[in-house]
Amino acid sequence: MNMLDVLKIREDFPILKRKINGKPLVYFDNAATSQTPLAVIDAIVDYYSNYNSNIHRGVHTLSQEATDAYEMARKKVQEHFNAKHSYEIILTSGTTHSINIVATGFTNLLSKGDEIIVSALEHHSNIVPWQMLCERAGAVLKVIPMNLEGELVMDVYEQLLSDKTKLVFVNHISNALGTINPIEKIIHKAHKVGAAVLIDGAQSCPHIKPDLQALDVDFYVASAHKLCGPTGVGLLYGKEEWLNKLPPYQGGGEMIDQVTFEKTTYAGLPHKFEAGTPNICGGIAFGVALDYMNAIGFDTIAAYEKELLEYGTEKLLEIEGLKIYGTSKNKTSVISFNIGDIHPYDIGSIVDKLGVAVRTGHHCAQPIMDFYKIPGTVRASFSFYNTKEEIDILVEAVKKAKMMLS
Ligand SMILES: *Cc1c(COP(=O)(O)O)cnc(C)c1O
């Protein structure tokens, strides 16, 4: 494993040179979206400058170049996540879109009284589509509870599982707290009762390279914009047998085999789920982002981010009255905190004046905030291009905010 040369890496990210309110930008909102390296920006400029064209239907050179690049990106995604077949990779507009394809597709695969299990640590995009599915199908939603450390209570999970359980949906890493959930165990236990499992990898994919075949997971979803790619593109992985069972999500061009007014037959995988013109440039840039991150190496990234997490946790806890939410030993570089009764929004606004970008609020995970009986938190999330010096700036900014607000 290589050591990470953070100063060299920072040169790859033009936005990190920005000033905010006259101060150097300190970007700690990586759990919401990551920044974009030059390689990815260049790929986007290259696409629109040199071979912008619609894919899969043109005989002309530009269309063939765009199609080849897009299908090459799908192959890169397949290899990165280690799916068995490239047609098991559906390129979508992102995690939310991917989840909705599965949740809608299950409507007719469930019967009244069937059960779906989600976890207390979910993002809203992994709660609401299942509630809507339960309403349509007459199924029942069960929730794996969490403990004060922000970990799932696995004993209760095992009690919730039964032959009524048809689906289990859990995120790999909580975006609000950073907890890494024991997905291997969750998948294994669900399969024992014959339930399918969807893992939301949106928050884990920037830190951990998953092996989908080894995990034996049925569905996996993620967004490119959280791992140095552009917004508006992501993936839905499904095992071939599952993708064949699910009906198409949207009708339109690209997803058909034969169309007549009497009957339309659908295209095979992956096109059955890719109606209309996709985000061609975004897909290509997604592939470039994966190349970029793999060149640094996920083990190198994880080791460096662990250092940042330990340093940040130690320094922030030196501030009197500061409480960190999410204290699992098994977590990534996310620190969610509050100071006394000070509203997180007020802290966020003051540190922004000092150039520091953090997220404040419920982080699309209101049930977690309800559990702790708080309106929200301040969340600092670190990436491999952040430094300890930036954490020092954050700590000083939070101290200043505390002084002004208490
Ligand atoms: C960001 C995120 C999502 C939503 O991703 P979109 O790109 O907004 O669709 C879902 N789940 C988790 C855990 C996330 O971090």
Tab-separated table of N, CA and C in Angstrom, residues 205-321:
chain	number	residue	atom	x	y	z
A	205	CYS	N	-19.280	3.789	-1.127
A	205	CYS	CA	-18.461	3.623	-2.332
A	205	CYS	C	-17.259	4.581	-2.406
A	206	PRO	N	-17.281	5.779	-1.767
A	206	PRO	CA	-16.050	6.589	-1.803
A	206	PRO	C	-14.934	6.040	-0.902
A	207	HIS	N	-15.280	5.124	-0.002
A	207	HIS	CA	-14.302	4.669	0.996
A	207	HIS	C	-13.942	3.194	0.859
A	208	ILE	N	-14.899	2.397	0.402
A	208	ILE	CA	-14.717	0.946	0.390
A	208	ILE	C	-15.076	0.417	-1.000
A	209	LYS	N	-14.212	-0.417	-1.536
A	209	LYS	CA	-14.501	-1.024	-2.847
A	209	LYS	C	-15.197	-2.358	-2.587
A	210	PRO	N	-16.476	-2.462	-2.911
A	210	PRO	CA	-17.169	-3.706	-2.571
A	210	PRO	C	-16.967	-4.769	-3.643
A	211	ASP	N	-17.068	-6.024	-3.240
A	211	ASP	CA	-17.019	-7.139	-4.180
A	211	ASP	C	-18.423	-7.745	-4.207
A	212	LEU	N	-19.199	-7.344	-5.221
A	212	LEU	CA	-20.620	-7.708	-5.221
A	212	LEU	C	-20.836	-9.210	-5.307
A	213	GLN	N	-19.954	-9.907	-6.021
A	213	GLN	CA	-20.143	-11.363	-6.107
A	213	GLN	C	-19.812	-12.039	-4.784
A	214	ALA	N	-18.764	-11.567	-4.116
A	214	ALA	CA	-18.414	-12.166	-2.830
A	214	ALA	C	-19.510	-11.867	-1.796
A	215	LEU	N	-20.059	-10.650	-1.855
A	215	LEU	CA	-21.129	-10.297	-0.918
A	215	LEU	C	-22.391	-11.120	-1.186
A	216	ASP	N	-22.532	-11.563	-2.440
A	216	ASP	CA	-23.717	-12.308	-2.851
A	216	ASP	C	-24.998	-11.477	-2.673
A	217	VAL	N	-24.847	-10.156	-2.830
A	217	VAL	CA	-25.997	-9.267	-2.635
A	217	VAL	C	-26.882	-9.305	-3.880
A	218	ASP	N	-28.178	-9.083	-3.688
A	218	ASP	CA	-29.122	-9.176	-4.814
A	218	ASP	C	-29.186	-7.873	-5.608
A	219	PHE	N	-29.164	-6.752	-4.888
A	219	PHE	CA	-29.162	-5.436	-5.526
A	219	PHE	C	-28.170	-4.523	-4.802
A	220	TYR	N	-27.539	-3.634	-5.561
A	220	TYR	CA	-26.612	-2.664	-4.960
A	220	TYR	C	-26.762	-1.365	-5.744
A	221	VAL	N	-26.828	-0.237	-5.036
A	221	VAL	CA	-27.033	1.046	-5.706
A	221	VAL	C	-26.011	2.067	-5.209
A	222	ALA	N	-25.625	3.008	-6.069
A	222	ALA	CA	-24.698	4.074	-5.671
A	222	ALA	C	-24.779	5.220	-6.685
A	223	SER	N	-24.217	6.367	-6.289
A	223	SER	CA	-24.199	7.569	-7.140
A	223	SER	C	-22.764	7.944	-7.466
A	224	ALA	N	-22.512	8.342	-8.718
A	224	ALA	CA	-21.154	8.712	-9.124
A	224	ALA	C	-20.661	9.971	-8.396
A	225	HIS	N	-21.585	10.881	-8.084
A	225	HIS	CA	-21.138	12.177	-7.546
A	225	HIS	C	-20.554	12.077	-6.139
A	226	LYS	N	-20.679	10.919	-5.497
A	226	LYS	CA	-20.062	10.777	-4.178
A	226	LYS	C	-18.655	10.187	-4.293
A	227	LEU	N	-18.310	9.687	-5.483
A	227	LEU	CA	-16.920	9.207	-5.652
A	227	LEU	C	-16.215	9.905	-6.801
A	228	CYS	N	-16.233	11.237	-6.733
A	228	CYS	CA	-15.449	12.068	-7.653
A	228	CYS	C	-16.006	12.127	-9.072
A	229	GLY	N	-17.176	11.565	-9.298
A	229	GLY	CA	-17.804	11.648	-10.609
A	229	GLY	C	-18.792	12.808	-10.659
A	230	PRO	N	-19.484	12.962	-11.805
A	230	PRO	CA	-20.459	14.045	-11.939
A	230	PRO	C	-21.803	13.694	-11.291
A	231	THR	N	-22.661	14.690	-11.118
A	231	THR	CA	-24.023	14.422	-10.638
A	231	THR	C	-24.848	13.849	-11.786
A	232	GLY	N	-25.976	13.249	-11.430
A	232	GLY	CA	-26.921	12.785	-12.444
A	232	GLY	C	-26.576	11.450	-13.073
A	233	VAL	N	-25.729	10.683	-12.422
A	233	VAL	CA	-25.443	9.335	-12.931
A	233	VAL	C	-25.091	8.422	-11.753
A	234	GLY	N	-25.488	7.179	-11.876
A	234	GLY	CA	-25.210	6.211	-10.813
A	234	GLY	C	-25.493	4.820	-11.329
A	235	LEU	N	-25.517	3.863	-10.414
A	235	LEU	CA	-25.737	2.504	-10.886
A	235	LEU	C	-26.773	1.771	-10.081
A	236	LEU	N	-27.416	0.869	-10.781
A	236	LEU	CA	-28.214	-0.166	-10.144
A	236	LEU	C	-27.581	-1.477	-10.573
A	237	TYR	N	-27.059	-2.229	-9.601
A	237	TYR	CA	-26.625	-3.589	-9.890
A	237	TYR	C	-27.733	-4.519	-9.436
A	238	GLY	N	-28.050	-5.488	-10.238
A	238	GLY	CA	-28.961	-6.545	-9.804
A	238	GLY	C	-28.448	-7.856	-10.352
A	239	LYS	N	-28.629	-8.913	-9.571
A	239	LYS	CA	-28.304	-10.237	-10.118
A	239	LYS	C	-29.199	-10.474	-11.328
A	240	GLU	N	-28.651	-11.098	-12.335
A	240	GLU	CA	-29.373	-11.312	-13.588
A	240	GLU	C	-30.790	-11.861	-13.352
A	241	GLU	N	-30.904	-12.874	-12.488
A	241	GLU	CA	-32.225	-13.505	-12.265
A	241	GLU	C	-33.226	-12.486	-11.713
A	242	TRP	N	-32.744	-11.592	-10.856
A	242	TRP	CA	-33.640	-10.579	-10.283
A	242	TRP	C	-34.026	-9.530	-11.319
A	243	LEU	N	-33.058	-9.082	-12.092
A	243	LEU	CA	-33.368	-8.058	-13.104
A	243	LEU	C	-34.330	-8.619	-14.143
A	244	ASN	N	-34.243	-9.917	-14.410
A	244	ASN	CA	-35.191	-10.519	-15.356
A	244	ASN	C	-36.598	-10.596	-14.760
A	245	LYS	N	-36.671	-10.764	-13.437
A	245	LYS	CA	-37.990	-10.852	-12.782
A	245	LYS	C	-38.686	-9.497	-12.717
A	246	LEU	N	-37.898	-8.418	-12.572
A	246	LEU	CA	-38.507	-7.091	-12.410
A	246	LEU	C	-39.026	-6.572	-13.746
A	247	PRO	N	-40.203	-5.912	-13.735
A	247	PRO	CA	-40.687	-5.283	-14.972
A	247	PRO	C	-39.913	-3.997	-15.240
A	248	PRO	N	-39.963	-3.481	-16.489
A	248	PRO	CA	-39.304	-2.194	-16.754
A	248	PRO	C	-39.912	-1.102	-15.887
A	249	TYR	N	-39.147	-0.041	-15.672
A	249	TYR	CA	-39.589	1.059	-14.805
A	249	TYR	C	-40.248	2.140	-15.639
A	250	GLN	N	-39.599	2.533	-16.722
A	250	GLN	CA	-40.145	3.536	-17.618
A	250	GLN	C	-40.226	2.943	-19.017
A	251	GLY	N	-41.263	3.349	-19.756
A	251	GLY	CA	-41.335	2.958	-21.157
A	251	GLY	C	-40.738	4.052	-22.013
A	252	GLY	N	-40.252	3.701	-23.193
A	252	GLY	CA	-39.726	4.737	-24.072
A	252	GLY	C	-38.786	4.152	-25.104
A	253	GLY	N	-37.982	5.003	-25.689
A	253	GLY	CA	-37.000	4.547	-26.659
A	253	GLY	C	-35.907	3.761	-25.965
A	254	GLU	N	-35.149	3.011	-26.687
A	254	GLU	CA	-33.975	2.275	-26.184
A	254	GLU	C	-34.325	1.018	-25.395
A	255	MET	N	-35.544	0.978	-24.783
A	255	MET	CA	-35.820	-0.151	-23.880
A	255	MET	C	-36.693	-1.210	-24.549
A	256	ILE	N	-36.920	-1.059	-25.873
A	256	ILE	CA	-37.838	-1.979	-26.531
A	256	ILE	C	-37.104	-2.907	-27.493
A	257	ASP	N	-37.786	-3.996	-27.817
A	257	ASP	CA	-37.297	-4.900	-28.845
A	257	ASP	C	-38.126	-4.633	-30.103
A	258	GLN	N	-39.435	-4.842	-30.027
A	258	GLN	CA	-40.358	-4.597	-31.142
A	258	GLN	C	-41.524	-3.779	-30.618
A	259	VAL	N	-41.940	-2.772	-31.349
A	259	VAL	CA	-43.114	-2.006	-30.936
A	259	VAL	C	-44.185	-2.058	-32.028
A	260	THR	N	-45.387	-2.505	-31.644
A	260	THR	CA	-46.565	-2.312	-32.491
A	260	THR	C	-47.638	-1.802	-31.535
A	261	PHE	N	-48.767	-1.324	-32.079
A	261	PHE	CA	-49.806	-0.846	-31.171
A	261	PHE	C	-50.502	-1.997	-30.450
A	262	GLU	N	-50.337	-3.216	-30.953
A	262	GLU	CA	-50.947	-4.365	-30.277
A	262	GLU	C	-50.087	-4.820	-29.107
A	263	LYS	N	-48.772	-4.891	-29.340
A	263	LYS	CA	-47.919	-5.426	-28.270
A	263	LYS	C	-46.472	-4.980	-28.480
A	264	THR	N	-45.858	-4.618	-27.375
A	264	THR	CA	-44.446	-4.253	-27.427
A	264	THR	C	-43.648	-5.288	-26.651
A	265	THR	N	-42.533	-5.702	-27.200
A	265	THR	CA	-41.665	-6.592	-26.431
A	265	THR	C	-40.432	-5.801	-25.998
A	266	TYR	N	-39.929	-6.127	-24.833
A	266	TYR	CA	-38.859	-5.334	-24.249
A	266	TYR	C	-37.486	-5.828	-24.662
A	267	ALA	N	-36.562	-4.894	-24.626
A	267	ALA	CA	-35.167	-5.223	-24.893
A	267	ALA	C	-34.620	-6.060	-23.739
A	268	GLY	N	-33.511	-6.701	-23.976
A	268	GLY	CA	-32.858	-7.466	-22.910
A	268	GLY	C	-32.105	-6.534	-21.965
A	269	LEU	N	-31.415	-7.127	-20.996
A	269	LEU	CA	-30.605	-6.348	-20.052
A	269	LEU	C	-29.378	-5.810	-20.769
A	270	PRO	N	-28.901	-4.631	-20.407
A	270	PRO	CA	-29.406	-3.698	-19.395
A	270	PRO	C	-30.436	-2.715	-19.954
A	271	HIS	N	-30.695	-2.790	-21.285
A	271	HIS	CA	-31.470	-1.724	-21.936
A	271	HIS	C	-32.922	-1.661	-21.475
A	272	LYS	N	-33.438	-2.790	-20.992
A	272	LYS	CA	-34.815	-2.829	-20.492
A	272	LYS	C	-35.069	-1.750	-19.433
A	273	PHE	N	-34.022	-1.393	-18.685
A	273	PHE	CA	-34.179	-0.394	-17.617
A	273	PHE	C	-33.590	0.960	-17.997
A	274	GLU	N	-33.218	1.125	-19.256
A	274	GLU	CA	-32.552	2.372	-19.647
A	274	GLU	C	-33.332	3.072	-20.764
A	275	ALA	N	-34.584	3.425	-20.455
A	275	ALA	CA	-35.431	4.094	-21.446
A	275	ALA	C	-34.904	5.503	-21.720
A	276	GLY	N	-34.984	5.912	-22.970
A	276	GLY	CA	-34.614	7.293	-23.319
A	276	GLY	C	-33.119	7.493	-23.425
A	277	THR	N	-32.740	8.703	-23.830
A	277	THR	CA	-31.321	9.031	-23.945
A	277	THR	C	-30.723	9.164	-22.554
A	278	PRO	N	-29.713	8.389	-22.234
A	278	PRO	CA	-29.141	8.463	-20.887
A	278	PRO	C	-28.188	9.652	-20.739
A	279	ASN	N	-27.612	9.785	-19.552
A	279	ASN	CA	-26.586	10.788	-19.286
A	279	ASN	C	-25.274	10.232	-19.845
A	280	ILE	N	-25.085	10.392	-21.140
A	280	ILE	CA	-23.969	9.737	-21.841
A	280	ILE	C	-22.634	10.253	-21.303
A	281	CYS	N	-22.505	11.576	-21.305
A	281	CYS	CA	-21.268	12.186	-20.836
A	281	CYS	C	-21.003	11.812	-19.373
A	282	GLY	N	-22.083	11.846	-18.563
A	282	GLY	CA	-21.949	11.513	-17.147
A	282	GLY	C	-21.471	10.085	-16.947
A	283	GLY	N	-22.012	9.174	-17.742
A	283	GLY	CA	-21.606	7.775	-17.632
A	283	GLY	C	-20.125	7.611	-17.950
A	284	ILE	N	-19.703	8.265	-19.024
A	284	ILE	CA	-18.291	8.178	-19.421
A	284	ILE	C	-17.402	8.762	-18.317
A	285	ALA	N	-17.826	9.907	-17.779
A	285	ALA	CA	-17.043	10.561	-16.715
A	285	ALA	C	-17.026	9.722	-15.430
A	286	PHE	N	-18.082	8.983	-15.176
A	286	PHE	CA	-18.152	8.061	-14.026
A	286	PHE	C	-17.016	7.040	-14.143
A	287	GLY	N	-16.852	6.500	-15.340
A	287	GLY	CA	-15.769	5.531	-15.565
A	287	GLY	C	-14.401	6.142	-15.295
A	288	VAL	N	-14.228	7.399	-15.721
A	288	VAL	CA	-12.944	8.087	-15.514
A	288	VAL	C	-12.711	8.325	-14.010
A	289	ALA	N	-13.795	8.650	-13.284
A	289	ALA	CA	-13.674	8.865	-11.831
A	289	ALA	C	-13.220	7.578	-11.139
A	290	LEU	N	-13.765	6.442	-11.572
A	290	LEU	CA	-13.349	5.162	-10.974
A	290	LEU	C	-11.875	4.894	-11.260
A	291	ASP	N	-11.448	5.194	-12.495
A	291	ASP	CA	-10.019	5.032	-12.838
A	291	ASP	C	-9.160	5.893	-11.914
A	292	TYR	N	-9.613	7.135	-11.713
A	292	TYR	CA	-8.844	8.079	-10.893
A	292	TYR	C	-8.685	7.546	-9.468
A	293	MET	N	-9.785	7.107	-8.893
A	293	MET	CA	-9.723	6.648	-7.500
A	293	MET	C	-8.960	5.335	-7.366
A	294	ASN	N	-9.120	4.460	-8.355
A	294	ASN	CA	-8.385	3.189	-8.294
A	294	ASN	C	-6.884	3.394	-8.448
A	295	ALA	N	-6.498	4.447	-9.191
A	295	ALA	CA	-5.063	4.721	-9.339
A	295	ALA	C	-4.464	5.129	-7.985
A	296	ILE	N	-5.239	5.813	-7.164
A	296	ILE	CA	-4.759	6.137	-5.809
A	296	ILE	C	-4.833	4.886	-4.944
A	297	GLY	N	-5.922	4.155	-5.076
A	297	GLY	CA	-6.069	2.892	-4.338
A	297	GLY	C	-6.984	3.044	-3.134
A	298	PHE	N	-7.985	2.174	-3.030
A	298	PHE	CA	-8.960	2.318	-1.947
A	298	PHE	C	-8.378	1.987	-0.580
A	299	ASP	N	-7.375	1.115	-0.507
A	299	ASP	CA	-6.742	0.830	0.785
A	299	ASP	C	-5.984	2.056	1.266
A	300	THR	N	-5.298	2.716	0.333
A	300	THR	CA	-4.552	3.929	0.662
A	300	THR	C	-5.521	5.021	1.126
A	301	ILE	N	-6.630	5.175	0.408
A	301	ILE	CA	-7.630	6.179	0.761
A	301	ILE	C	-8.194	5.896	2.154
A	302	ALA	N	-8.569	4.638	2.417
A	302	ALA	CA	-9.188	4.291	3.705
A	302	ALA	C	-8.219	4.538	4.861
A	303	ALA	N	-6.954	4.179	4.674
A	303	ALA	CA	-5.980	4.355	5.754
A	303	ALA	C	-5.795	5.839	6.061
A	304	TYR	N	-5.723	6.659	5.025
A	304	TYR	CA	-5.531	8.098	5.222
A	304	TYR	C	-6.762	8.732	5.873
A	305	GLU	N	-7.940	8.341	5.418
A	305	GLU	CA	-9.167	8.920	5.990
A	305	GLU	C	-9.349	8.516	7.452
A	306	LYS	N	-8.864	7.325	7.805
A	306	LYS	CA	-8.945	6.882	9.195
A	306	LYS	C	-8.110	7.816	10.075
A	307	GLU	N	-6.933	8.176	9.551
A	307	GLU	CA	-6.078	9.131	10.268
A	307	GLU	C	-6.805	10.455	10.480
A	308	LEU	N	-7.460	10.945	9.409
A	308	LEU	CA	-8.199	12.206	9.513
A	308	LEU	C	-9.321	12.081	10.542
A	309	LEU	N	-10.027	10.941	10.517
A	309	LEU	CA	-11.138	10.737	11.456
A	309	LEU	C	-10.632	10.770	12.897
A	310	GLU	N	-9.539	10.066	13.154
A	310	GLU	CA	-9.015	10.004	14.523
A	310	GLU	C	-8.544	11.379	14.986
A	311	TYR	N	-7.842	12.069	14.088
A	311	TYR	CA	-7.342	13.400	14.423
A	311	TYR	C	-8.500	14.367	14.673
A	312	GLY	N	-9.486	14.361	13.763
A	312	GLY	CA	-10.634	15.264	13.880
A	312	GLY	C	-11.445	14.992	15.134
A	313	THR	N	-11.647	13.714	15.449
A	313	THR	CA	-12.426	13.351	16.631
A	313	THR	C	-11.735	13.869	17.888
A	314	GLU	N	-10.433	13.633	17.955
A	314	GLU	CA	-9.669	14.049	19.127
A	314	GLU	C	-9.713	15.571	19.294
A	315	LYS	N	-9.476	16.296	18.199
A	315	LYS	CA	-9.407	17.764	18.274
A	315	LYS	C	-10.769	18.376	18.598
A	316	LEU	N	-11.827	17.861	17.977
A	316	LEU	CA	-13.159	18.436	18.218
A	316	LEU	C	-13.607	18.170	19.649
A	317	LEU	N	-13.261	16.984	20.179
A	317	LEU	CA	-13.687	16.652	21.545
A	317	LEU	C	-12.991	17.512	22.595
A	318	GLU	N	-11.915	18.210	22.185
A	318	GLU	CA	-11.263	19.136	23.128
A	318	GLU	C	-12.132	20.367	23.383
A	319	ILE	N	-13.121	20.597	22.505
A	319	ILE	CA	-14.025	21.737	22.709
A	319	ILE	C	-15.045	21.352	23.772
A	320	GLU	N	-15.115	22.148	24.828
A	320	GLU	CA	-15.995	21.799	25.937
A	320	GLU	C	-17.459	21.838	25.505
A	321	GLY	N	-18.203	20.820	25.897
A	321	GLY	CA	-19.633	20.792	25.597
A	321	GLY	C	-19.955	20.191	24.246
